[in-house]
Coordinates of C-alpha atoms in Angstrom, one line a residue:
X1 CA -32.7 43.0 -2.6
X2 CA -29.1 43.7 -2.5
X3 CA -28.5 40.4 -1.1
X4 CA -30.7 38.2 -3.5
X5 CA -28.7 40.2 -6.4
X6 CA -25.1 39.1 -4.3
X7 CA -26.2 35.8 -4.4
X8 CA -27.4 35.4 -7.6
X9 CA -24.3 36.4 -8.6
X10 CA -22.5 34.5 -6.5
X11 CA -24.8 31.2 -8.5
X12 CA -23.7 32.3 -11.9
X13 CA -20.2 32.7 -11.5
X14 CA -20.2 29.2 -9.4
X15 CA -21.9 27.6 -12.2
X16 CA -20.1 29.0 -14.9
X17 CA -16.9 27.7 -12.9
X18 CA -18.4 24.4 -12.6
X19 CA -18.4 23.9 -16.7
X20 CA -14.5 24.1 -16.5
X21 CA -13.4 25.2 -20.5
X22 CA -17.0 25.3 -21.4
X23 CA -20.1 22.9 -22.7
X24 CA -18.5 22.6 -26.2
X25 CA -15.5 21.1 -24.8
X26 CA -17.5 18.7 -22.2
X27 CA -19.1 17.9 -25.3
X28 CA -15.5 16.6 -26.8
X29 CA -14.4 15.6 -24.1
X30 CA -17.4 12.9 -24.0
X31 CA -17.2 12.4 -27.5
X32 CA -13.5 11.1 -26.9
X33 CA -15.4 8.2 -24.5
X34 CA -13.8 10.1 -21.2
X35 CA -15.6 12.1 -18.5
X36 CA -14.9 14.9 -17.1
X37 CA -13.0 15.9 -13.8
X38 CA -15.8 16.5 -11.7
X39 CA -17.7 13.4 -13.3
X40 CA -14.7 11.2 -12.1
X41 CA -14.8 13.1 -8.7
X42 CA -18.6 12.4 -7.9
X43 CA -18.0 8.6 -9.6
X44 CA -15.0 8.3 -7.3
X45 CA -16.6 10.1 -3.8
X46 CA -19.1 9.2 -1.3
X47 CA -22.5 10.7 -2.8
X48 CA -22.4 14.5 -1.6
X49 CA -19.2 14.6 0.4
X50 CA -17.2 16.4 -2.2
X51 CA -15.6 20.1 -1.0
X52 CA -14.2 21.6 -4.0
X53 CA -11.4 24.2 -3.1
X54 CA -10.2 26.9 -4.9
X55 CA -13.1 26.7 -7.5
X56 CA -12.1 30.6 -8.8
X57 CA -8.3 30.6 -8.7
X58 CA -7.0 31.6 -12.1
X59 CA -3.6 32.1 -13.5
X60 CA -1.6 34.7 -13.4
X61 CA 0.1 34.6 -16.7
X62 CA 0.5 37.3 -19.4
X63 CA 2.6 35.8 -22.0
X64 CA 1.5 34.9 -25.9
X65 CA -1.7 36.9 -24.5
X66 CA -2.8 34.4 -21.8
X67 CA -3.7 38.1 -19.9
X68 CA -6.9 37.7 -22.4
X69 CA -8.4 33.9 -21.5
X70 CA -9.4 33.2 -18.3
X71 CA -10.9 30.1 -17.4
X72 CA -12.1 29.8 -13.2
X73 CA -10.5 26.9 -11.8
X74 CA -7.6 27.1 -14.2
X75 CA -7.8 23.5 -15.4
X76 CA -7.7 22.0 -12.5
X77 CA -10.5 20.6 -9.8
X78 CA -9.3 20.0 -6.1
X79 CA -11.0 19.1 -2.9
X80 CA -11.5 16.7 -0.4
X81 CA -14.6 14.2 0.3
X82 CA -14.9 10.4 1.4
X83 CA -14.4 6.8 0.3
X84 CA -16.7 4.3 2.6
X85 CA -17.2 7.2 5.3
X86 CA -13.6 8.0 5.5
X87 CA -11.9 11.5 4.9
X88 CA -10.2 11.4 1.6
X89 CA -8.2 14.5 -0.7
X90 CA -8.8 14.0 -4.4
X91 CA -7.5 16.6 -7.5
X92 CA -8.3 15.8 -11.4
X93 CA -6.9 17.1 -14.2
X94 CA -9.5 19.4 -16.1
X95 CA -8.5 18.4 -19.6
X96 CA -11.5 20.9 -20.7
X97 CA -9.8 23.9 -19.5
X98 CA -6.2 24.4 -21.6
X99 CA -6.0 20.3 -22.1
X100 CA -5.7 20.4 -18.2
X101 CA -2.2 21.8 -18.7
X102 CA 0.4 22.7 -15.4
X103 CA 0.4 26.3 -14.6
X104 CA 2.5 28.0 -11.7
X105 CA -0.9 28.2 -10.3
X106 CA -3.1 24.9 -10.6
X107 CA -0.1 23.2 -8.9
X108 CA -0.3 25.3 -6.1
X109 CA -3.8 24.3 -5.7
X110 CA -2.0 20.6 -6.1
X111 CA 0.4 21.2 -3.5
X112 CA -2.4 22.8 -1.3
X113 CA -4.7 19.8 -0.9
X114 CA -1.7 17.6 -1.0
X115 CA -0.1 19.4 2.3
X116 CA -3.7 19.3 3.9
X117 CA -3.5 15.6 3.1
X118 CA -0.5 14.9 4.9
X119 CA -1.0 17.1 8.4
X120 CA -4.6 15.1 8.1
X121 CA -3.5 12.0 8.0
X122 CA -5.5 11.0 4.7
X123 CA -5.1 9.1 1.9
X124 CA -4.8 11.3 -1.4
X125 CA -5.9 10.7 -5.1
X126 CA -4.2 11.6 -8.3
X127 CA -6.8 11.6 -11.6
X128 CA -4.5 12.3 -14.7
X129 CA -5.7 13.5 -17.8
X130 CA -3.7 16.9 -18.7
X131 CA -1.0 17.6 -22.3
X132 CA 1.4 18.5 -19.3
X133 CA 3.5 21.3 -18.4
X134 CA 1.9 24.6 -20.0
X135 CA 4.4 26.4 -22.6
X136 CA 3.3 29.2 -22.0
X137 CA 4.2 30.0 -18.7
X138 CA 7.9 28.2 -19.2
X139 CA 9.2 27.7 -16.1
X140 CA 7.1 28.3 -14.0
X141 CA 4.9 25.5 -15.3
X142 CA 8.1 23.1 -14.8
X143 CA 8.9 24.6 -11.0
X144 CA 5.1 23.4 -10.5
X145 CA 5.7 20.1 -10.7
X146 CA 9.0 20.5 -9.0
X147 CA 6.9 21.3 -5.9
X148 CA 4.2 18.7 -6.5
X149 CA 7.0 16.1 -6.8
X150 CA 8.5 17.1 -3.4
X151 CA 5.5 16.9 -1.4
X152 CA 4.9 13.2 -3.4
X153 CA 8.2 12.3 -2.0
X154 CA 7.4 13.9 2.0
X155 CA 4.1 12.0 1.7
X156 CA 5.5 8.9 0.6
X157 CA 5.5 6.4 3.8
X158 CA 3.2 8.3 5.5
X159 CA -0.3 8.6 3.7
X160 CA -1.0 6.4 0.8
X161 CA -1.1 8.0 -2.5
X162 CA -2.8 7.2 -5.7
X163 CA -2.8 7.8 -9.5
X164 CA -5.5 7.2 -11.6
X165 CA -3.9 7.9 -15.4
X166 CA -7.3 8.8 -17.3
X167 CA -5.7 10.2 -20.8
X168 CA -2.5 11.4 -21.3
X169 CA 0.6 11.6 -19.1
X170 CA 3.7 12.6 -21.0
X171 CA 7.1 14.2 -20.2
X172 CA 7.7 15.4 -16.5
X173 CA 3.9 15.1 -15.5
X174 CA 5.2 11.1 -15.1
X175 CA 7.0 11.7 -12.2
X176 CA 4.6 12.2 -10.2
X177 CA 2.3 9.2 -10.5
X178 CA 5.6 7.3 -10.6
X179 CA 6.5 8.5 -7.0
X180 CA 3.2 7.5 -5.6
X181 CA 2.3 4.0 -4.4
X182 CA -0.3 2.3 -6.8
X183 CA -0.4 3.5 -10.5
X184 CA -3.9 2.9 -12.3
X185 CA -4.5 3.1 -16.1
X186 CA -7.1 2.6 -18.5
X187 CA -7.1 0.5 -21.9
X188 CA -6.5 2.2 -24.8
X189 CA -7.4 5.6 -23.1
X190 CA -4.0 6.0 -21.1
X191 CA -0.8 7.3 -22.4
X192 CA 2.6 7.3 -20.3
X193 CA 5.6 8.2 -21.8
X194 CA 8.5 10.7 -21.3
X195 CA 8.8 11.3 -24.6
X196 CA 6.1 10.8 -27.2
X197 CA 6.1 9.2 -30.5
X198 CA 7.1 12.4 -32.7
X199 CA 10.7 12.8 -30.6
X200 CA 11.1 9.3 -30.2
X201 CA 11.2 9.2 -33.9
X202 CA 13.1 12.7 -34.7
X203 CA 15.5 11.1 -32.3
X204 CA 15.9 7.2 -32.4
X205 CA 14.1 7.0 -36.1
X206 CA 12.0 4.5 -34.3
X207 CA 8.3 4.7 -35.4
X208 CA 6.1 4.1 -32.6
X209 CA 2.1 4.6 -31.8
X210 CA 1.7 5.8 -28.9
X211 CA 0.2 3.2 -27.5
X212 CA 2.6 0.4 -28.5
X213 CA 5.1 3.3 -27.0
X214 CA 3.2 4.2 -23.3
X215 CA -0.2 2.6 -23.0
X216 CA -2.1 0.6 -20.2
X217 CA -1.4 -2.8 -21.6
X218 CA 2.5 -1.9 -22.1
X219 CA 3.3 -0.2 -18.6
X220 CA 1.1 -3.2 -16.6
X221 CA 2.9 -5.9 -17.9
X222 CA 6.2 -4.9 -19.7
X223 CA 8.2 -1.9 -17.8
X224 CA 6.0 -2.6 -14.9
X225 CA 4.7 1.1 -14.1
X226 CA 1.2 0.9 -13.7
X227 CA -0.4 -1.9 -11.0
X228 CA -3.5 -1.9 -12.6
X229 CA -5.2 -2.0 -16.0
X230 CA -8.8 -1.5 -15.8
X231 CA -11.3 -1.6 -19.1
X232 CA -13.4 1.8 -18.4
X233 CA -13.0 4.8 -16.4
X234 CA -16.1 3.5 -14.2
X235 CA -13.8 0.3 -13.5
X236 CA -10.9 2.3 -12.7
X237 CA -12.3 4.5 -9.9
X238 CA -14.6 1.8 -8.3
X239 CA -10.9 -0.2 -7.8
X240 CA -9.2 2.9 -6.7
X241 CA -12.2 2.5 -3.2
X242 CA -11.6 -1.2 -3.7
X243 CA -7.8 -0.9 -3.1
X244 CA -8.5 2.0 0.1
X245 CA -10.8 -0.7 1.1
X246 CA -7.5 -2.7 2.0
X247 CA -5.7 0.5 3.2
X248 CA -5.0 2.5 6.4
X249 CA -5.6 6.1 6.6
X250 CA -2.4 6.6 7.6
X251 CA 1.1 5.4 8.8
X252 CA -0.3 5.8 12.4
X253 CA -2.9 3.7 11.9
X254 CA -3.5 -0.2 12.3
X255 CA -4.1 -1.9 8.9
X256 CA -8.1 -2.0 8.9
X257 CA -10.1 -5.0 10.4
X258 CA -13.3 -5.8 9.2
X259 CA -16.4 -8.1 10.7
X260 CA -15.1 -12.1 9.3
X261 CA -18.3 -13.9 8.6
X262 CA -16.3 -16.7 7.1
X263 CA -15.3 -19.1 9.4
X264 CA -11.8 -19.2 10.9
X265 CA -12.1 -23.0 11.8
X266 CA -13.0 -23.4 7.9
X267 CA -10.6 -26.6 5.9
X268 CA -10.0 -26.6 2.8
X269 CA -9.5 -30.4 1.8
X270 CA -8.7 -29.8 -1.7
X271 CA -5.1 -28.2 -0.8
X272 CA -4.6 -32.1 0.4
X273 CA -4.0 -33.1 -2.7
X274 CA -3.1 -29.9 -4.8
X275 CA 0.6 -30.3 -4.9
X276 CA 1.8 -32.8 -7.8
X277 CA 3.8 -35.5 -6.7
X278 CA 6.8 -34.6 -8.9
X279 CA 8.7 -31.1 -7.8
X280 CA 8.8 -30.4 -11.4
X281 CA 5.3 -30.4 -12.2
X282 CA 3.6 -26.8 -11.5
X283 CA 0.7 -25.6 -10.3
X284 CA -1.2 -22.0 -9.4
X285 CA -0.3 -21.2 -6.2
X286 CA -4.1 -19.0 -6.3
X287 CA -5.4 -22.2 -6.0
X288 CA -3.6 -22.1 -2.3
X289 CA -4.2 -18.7 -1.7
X290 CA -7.7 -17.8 -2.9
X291 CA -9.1 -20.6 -1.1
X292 CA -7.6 -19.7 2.5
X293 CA -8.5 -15.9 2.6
X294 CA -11.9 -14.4 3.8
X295 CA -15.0 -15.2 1.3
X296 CA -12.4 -17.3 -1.1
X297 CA -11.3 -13.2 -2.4
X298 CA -7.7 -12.2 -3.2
X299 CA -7.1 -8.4 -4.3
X300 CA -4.0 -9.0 -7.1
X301 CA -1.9 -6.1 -7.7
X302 CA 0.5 -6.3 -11.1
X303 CA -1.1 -9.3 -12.0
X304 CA 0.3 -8.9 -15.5
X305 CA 3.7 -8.4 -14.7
X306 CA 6.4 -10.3 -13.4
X307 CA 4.1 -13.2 -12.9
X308 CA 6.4 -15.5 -11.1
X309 CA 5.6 -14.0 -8.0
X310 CA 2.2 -12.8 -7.2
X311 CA 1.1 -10.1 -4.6
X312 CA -1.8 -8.3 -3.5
X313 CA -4.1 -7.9 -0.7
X314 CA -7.0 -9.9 1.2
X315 CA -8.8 -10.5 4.3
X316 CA -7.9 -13.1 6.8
X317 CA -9.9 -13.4 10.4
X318 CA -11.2 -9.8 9.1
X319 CA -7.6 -8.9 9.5
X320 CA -6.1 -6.9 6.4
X321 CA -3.0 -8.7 5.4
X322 CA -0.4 -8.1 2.5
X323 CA 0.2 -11.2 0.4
X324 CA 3.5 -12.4 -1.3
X325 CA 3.9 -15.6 -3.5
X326 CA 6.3 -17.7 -5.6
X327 CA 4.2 -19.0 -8.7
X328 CA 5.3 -22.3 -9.6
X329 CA 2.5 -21.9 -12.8
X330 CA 5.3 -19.4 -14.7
X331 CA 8.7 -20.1 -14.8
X332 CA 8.8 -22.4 -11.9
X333 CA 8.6 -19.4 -9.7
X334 CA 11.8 -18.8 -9.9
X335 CA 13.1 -14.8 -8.9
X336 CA 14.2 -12.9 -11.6
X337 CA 14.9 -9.1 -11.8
X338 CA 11.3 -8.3 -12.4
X339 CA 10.1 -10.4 -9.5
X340 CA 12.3 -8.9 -7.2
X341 CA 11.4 -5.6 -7.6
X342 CA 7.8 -6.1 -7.7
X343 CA 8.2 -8.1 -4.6
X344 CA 10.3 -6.0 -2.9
X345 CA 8.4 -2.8 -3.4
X346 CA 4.9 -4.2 -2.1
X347 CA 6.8 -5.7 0.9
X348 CA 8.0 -2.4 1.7
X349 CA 4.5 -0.6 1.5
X350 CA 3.1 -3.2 3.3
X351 CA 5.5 -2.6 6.5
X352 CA 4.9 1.7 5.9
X353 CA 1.6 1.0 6.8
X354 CA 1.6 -2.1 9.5
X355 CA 0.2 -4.2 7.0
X356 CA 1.4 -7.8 8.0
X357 CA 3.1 -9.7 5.5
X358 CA 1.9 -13.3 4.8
X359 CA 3.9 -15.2 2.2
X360 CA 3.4 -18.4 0.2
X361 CA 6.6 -20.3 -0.7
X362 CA 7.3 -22.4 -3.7
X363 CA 10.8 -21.5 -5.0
X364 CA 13.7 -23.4 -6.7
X365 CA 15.9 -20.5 -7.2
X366 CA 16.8 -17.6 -8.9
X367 CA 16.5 -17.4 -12.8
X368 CA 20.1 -18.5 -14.2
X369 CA 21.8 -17.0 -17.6
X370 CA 23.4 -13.8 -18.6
X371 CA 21.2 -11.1 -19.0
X372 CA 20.2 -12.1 -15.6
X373 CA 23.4 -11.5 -14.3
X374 CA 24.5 -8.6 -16.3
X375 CA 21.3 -6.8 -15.8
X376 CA 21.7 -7.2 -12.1
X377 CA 20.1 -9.9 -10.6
X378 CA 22.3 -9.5 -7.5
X379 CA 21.9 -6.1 -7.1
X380 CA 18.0 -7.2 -7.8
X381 CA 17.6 -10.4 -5.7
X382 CA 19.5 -8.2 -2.5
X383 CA 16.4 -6.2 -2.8
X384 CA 13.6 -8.5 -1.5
X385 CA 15.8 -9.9 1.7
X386 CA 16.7 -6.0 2.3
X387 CA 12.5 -5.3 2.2
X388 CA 11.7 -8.6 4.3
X389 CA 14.9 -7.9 6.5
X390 CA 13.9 -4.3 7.5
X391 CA 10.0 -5.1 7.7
X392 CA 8.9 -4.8 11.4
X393 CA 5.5 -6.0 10.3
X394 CA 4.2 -9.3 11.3
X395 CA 5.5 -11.9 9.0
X396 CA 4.7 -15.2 8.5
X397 CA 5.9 -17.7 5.7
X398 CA 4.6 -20.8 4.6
X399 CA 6.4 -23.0 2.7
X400 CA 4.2 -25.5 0.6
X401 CA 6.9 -26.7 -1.6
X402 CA 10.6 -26.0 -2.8
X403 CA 12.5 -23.8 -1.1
X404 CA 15.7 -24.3 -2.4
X405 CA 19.6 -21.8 -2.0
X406 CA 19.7 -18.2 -1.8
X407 CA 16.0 -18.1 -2.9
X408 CA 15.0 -19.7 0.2
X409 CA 16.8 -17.4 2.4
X410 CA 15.3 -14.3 0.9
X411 CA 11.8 -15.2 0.8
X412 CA 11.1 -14.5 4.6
X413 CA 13.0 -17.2 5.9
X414 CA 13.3 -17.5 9.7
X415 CA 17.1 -15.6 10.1
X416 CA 16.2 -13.1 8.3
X417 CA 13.6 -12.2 10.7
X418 CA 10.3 -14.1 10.1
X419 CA 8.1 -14.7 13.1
X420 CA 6.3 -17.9 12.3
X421 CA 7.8 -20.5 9.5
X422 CA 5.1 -23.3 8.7
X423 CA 5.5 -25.6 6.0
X424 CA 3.9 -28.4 4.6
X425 CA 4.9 -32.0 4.8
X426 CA 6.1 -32.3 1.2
X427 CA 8.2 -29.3 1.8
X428 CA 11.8 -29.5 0.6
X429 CA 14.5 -27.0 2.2
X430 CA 17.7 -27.6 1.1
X431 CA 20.9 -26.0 -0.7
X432 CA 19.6 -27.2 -3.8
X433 CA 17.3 -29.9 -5.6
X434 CA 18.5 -33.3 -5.3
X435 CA 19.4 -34.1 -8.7
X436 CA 21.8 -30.6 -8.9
X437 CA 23.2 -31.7 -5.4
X438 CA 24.4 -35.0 -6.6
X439 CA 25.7 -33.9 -9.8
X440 CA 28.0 -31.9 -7.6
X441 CA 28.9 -34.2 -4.8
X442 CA 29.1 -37.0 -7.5
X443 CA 30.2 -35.8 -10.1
X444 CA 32.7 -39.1 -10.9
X445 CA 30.0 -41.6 -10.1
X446 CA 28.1 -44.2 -12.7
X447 CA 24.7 -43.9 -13.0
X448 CA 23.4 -46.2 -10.5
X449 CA 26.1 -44.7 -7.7
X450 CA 24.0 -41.3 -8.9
X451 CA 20.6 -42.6 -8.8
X452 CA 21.5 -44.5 -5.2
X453 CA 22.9 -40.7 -4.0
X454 CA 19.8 -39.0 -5.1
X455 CA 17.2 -41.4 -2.8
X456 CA 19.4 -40.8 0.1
X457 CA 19.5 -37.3 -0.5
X458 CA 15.8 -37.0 -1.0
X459 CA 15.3 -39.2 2.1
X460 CA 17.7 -36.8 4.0
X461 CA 17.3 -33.3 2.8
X462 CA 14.2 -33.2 0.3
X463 CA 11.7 -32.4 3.3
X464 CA 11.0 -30.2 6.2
X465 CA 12.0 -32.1 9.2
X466 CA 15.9 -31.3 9.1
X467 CA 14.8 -27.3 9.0
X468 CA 12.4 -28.2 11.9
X469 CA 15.0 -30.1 13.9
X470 CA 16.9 -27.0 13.9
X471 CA 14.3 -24.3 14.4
X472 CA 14.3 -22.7 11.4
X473 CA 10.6 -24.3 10.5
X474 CA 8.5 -23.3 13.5
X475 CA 5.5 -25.6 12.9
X476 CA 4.5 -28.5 10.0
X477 CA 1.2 -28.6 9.1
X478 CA -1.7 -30.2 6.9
X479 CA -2.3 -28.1 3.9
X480 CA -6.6 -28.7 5.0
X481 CA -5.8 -26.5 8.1
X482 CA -3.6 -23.6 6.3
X483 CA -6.8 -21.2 6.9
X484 CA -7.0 -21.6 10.4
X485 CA -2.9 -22.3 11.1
X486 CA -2.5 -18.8 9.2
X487 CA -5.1 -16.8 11.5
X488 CA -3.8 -18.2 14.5
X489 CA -0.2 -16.9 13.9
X490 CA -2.0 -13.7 12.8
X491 CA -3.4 -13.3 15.9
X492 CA -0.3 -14.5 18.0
X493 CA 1.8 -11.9 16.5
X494 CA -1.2 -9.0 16.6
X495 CA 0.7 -6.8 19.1
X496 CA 4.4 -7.2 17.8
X497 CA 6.7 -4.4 18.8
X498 CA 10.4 -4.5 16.9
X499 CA 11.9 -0.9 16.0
X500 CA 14.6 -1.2 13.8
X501 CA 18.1 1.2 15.0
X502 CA 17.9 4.9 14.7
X503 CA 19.1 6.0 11.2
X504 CA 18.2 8.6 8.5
X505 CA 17.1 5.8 6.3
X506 CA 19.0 2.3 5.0
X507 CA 20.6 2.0 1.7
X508 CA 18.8 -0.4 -0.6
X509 CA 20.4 -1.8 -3.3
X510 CA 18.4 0.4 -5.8

């Protein structure tokens, strides 16, 4: 008897723990159109692999008579469980319990599962939805994410790490989705900012909504925070397994392989005739991209931002690969500040976790004027050839169109340490377009000198064969065979060893 009243017990408290702040507040926490933290864990998780840990902590606090509420949990639910069979560690924000605010104590639990996550060698998952640091407990509250920062930092490079941002995310609780690799946020139900409207407006006398100031739509295509904008929760967390899908456990591990039902021989005749004729005509470099990966599918990450180059992941040969683009569809695909960083950042995730780099080349330079050059662009631009430079990742570049100056060099060029350089046969590689060149060289000239300069110049320069003559351009190939021409440098450079010399860690023009 003793022990079926120690259990019983033991079943009441656990399920009064489970209702976080209570049924009234899972109540408004539905009627707001958002779940709850353990909803978004079981949506999230493998069906019954979920561990929840330190399901009775509570805080410790006694000011402004915390001493007298006492919720289990403390606003916070943390665990580990699986995504697709494999070990995962997972904490959400209980915005039920205190609005899911930071106490001295929930981010211990934080820094808990995030320190199991990195000596297992597993992925680990953010969910946001908390009114941030809790003013109660001063200090403390801000020393808490102090810590959880830290161990986002220690982690970084070594175990990929995700944010999901599920309601609001405001003042120093940003940091810490901003230090992990892929941000996630949902329309109109995600908030970011450091500041919120109300101080904005005391301050600046700007007047703002909040969502014009931090939401999903804002931060995926204007500042460039968030990688993805998803339209529901539900959406949200099935592309959080998506994206894992695509990902190693760890930096030890190989990037994932998976069984390649589509065939490897496979053409693709309509790339024979997708480039225009004319250089200045564009065209959507998916249309080369989509069609040359596993099952026709590309995984795009930031596709609203900085569209002028385009990244993301796919399958090719089974083989996970990282993918980086010029977009002659916007702005000619020329690099601009935006570009580079968004480039430069996935390239450098992609070689923390042996991800091979594959990129698609169309590029006639690097976006002229000056805001460009007073914002930074060479500070910018020195970013991607520092990422592609330092990569020790298999690399291979194709170039399908223009690659023209600087922009050529940085995008994976063969100095800078590519392994295989294809390009097509309409490929031009030169200093610069044809017409620019012989502006320069003849500047003095009539018309007809000018137009007699540019055929020869075309005829010289505007194709592959003079990069190829000097090995810079490894291979020239038929646009119908890019499929099979990719896998097969894939699999030539499968077991590349390059370490790069001993240092603390480079300097990147930041």
């Amino acid at each position: 008897m003793e022990k079926e009243k120690l259990y019983k017990k033991f079943e009441e408290l656990d399920k009064a723990a489970s209702l976080g702040g209570g049924i009234n507040q899972i109540a408004k926490q539905h009627e707001s159109g958002r779940l709850t933290a353990r909803e978004r864990i079981e949506m999230l998780l493998d069906k019954g692999t979920f561990v929840e840990l330190d399901k009775f902590v509570i805080h410790r606090c006694t000011n402004f008579s915390m001493e007298k509420k006492k919720i289990p949990g403390d606003g916070l639910v943390s665990g580990y469980g699986k995504i697709e069979g494999r070990p995962v560690f997972v904490y959400a924000y209980d915005f039920t319990a205190y609005g899911g605010t930071l106490s001295q104590t929930n981010a211990a639990k934080i820094v808990k599962v995030q320190s199991l996550a990195l000596k297992n060698g597993a992925p680990i998952i953010a969910l946001n939805d908390s009114g941030g640091a809790r003013i109660q407990e001063g200090i403390g509250s801000l020393a808490g994410y102090a810590s959880i920062f830290y161990q986002n930092t220690m982690a970084s490079g070594v175990i990929p790490q995700i944010s999901a941002i599920l309601g609001p995310c405001a003042g120093g609780a940003c940091y810490s989705p901003a230090l992990t690799d892929f941000i996630f946020m949902v329309k109109e139900k995600s908030h970011m900012f450091i500041t919120g409207p109300d101080v904005v407006k005391a301050v600046t006398h700007e007047t703002i909504d909040k969502e014009e100031l931090g939401g999903a739509y804002i931060h995926s295509s204007k500042s460039g925070v968030t990688h993805f904008m998803c339209n529901s929760e539900e959406e949200t967390l099935m592309s959080i397994r998506e994206l894992l899908s695509f990902l190693p456990s760890n930096n030890m591990e190989d990037a994932p392989t998976q069984a390649c039902t589509d065939d490897i021989h496979r053409e693709i005749e309509t790339l024979q005739n997708l480039i225009p004729d004319s250089p200045n005509i564009p065209y959507d470099i998916k249309d080369i991209i989509e069609p040359v990966m596993d099952n026709h599918y590309f995984f795009e990450v930031m596709p609203h931002f900085a569209k002028n180059v385009v990244v993301g992941f796919a399958h090719l040969g089974g083989q996970s690969v990282g993918i980086v683009a010029n977009q002659p569809a916007y702005l000619a695909g020329v690099l601009d500040i935006d570009a580079s960083d968004k480039a430069a950042r996935f390239i450098r995730f992609c070689d923390c976790f042996n991800i091979p780099l594959i990129t698609f080349e169309d590029v006639p330079g690097f976006l002229p004027g000056c805001q460009q050059e007073h914002n930074g662009i060479i500070r910018h631009g020195a970013k991607i050839v520092y990422a592609y430079a330092e990569a020790t990742v298999p690399k291979i570049t194709l170039i399908t169109r223009k690659a023209y100056g600087g922009a050529y060099i940085v995008m994976a060029s063969k100095p800078t340490g590519a392994d295989i350089n294809l390009a097509y046969p309409m490929a031009e590689i030169a200093v610069m377009g044809a017409e620019g060149a012989v502006n320069i060289l003849y500047r003095n000239s009539s018309e007809a000198e000018k137009s007699q300069a540019m055929e020869i110049y075309n005829e010289e320069f505007s194709n592959p064969y003079r990069a190829a003559e000097l090995g810079f351009i490894d291979e020239i190939i038929m646009p119908s065979q890019t499929r099979y021409k990719l896998i097969q440098a894939l699999e030539m450079a499968k077991n590349k060893s390059q370490s790069n010399p001993p240092k603390k860690h480079g300097n990147i023009p930041l």
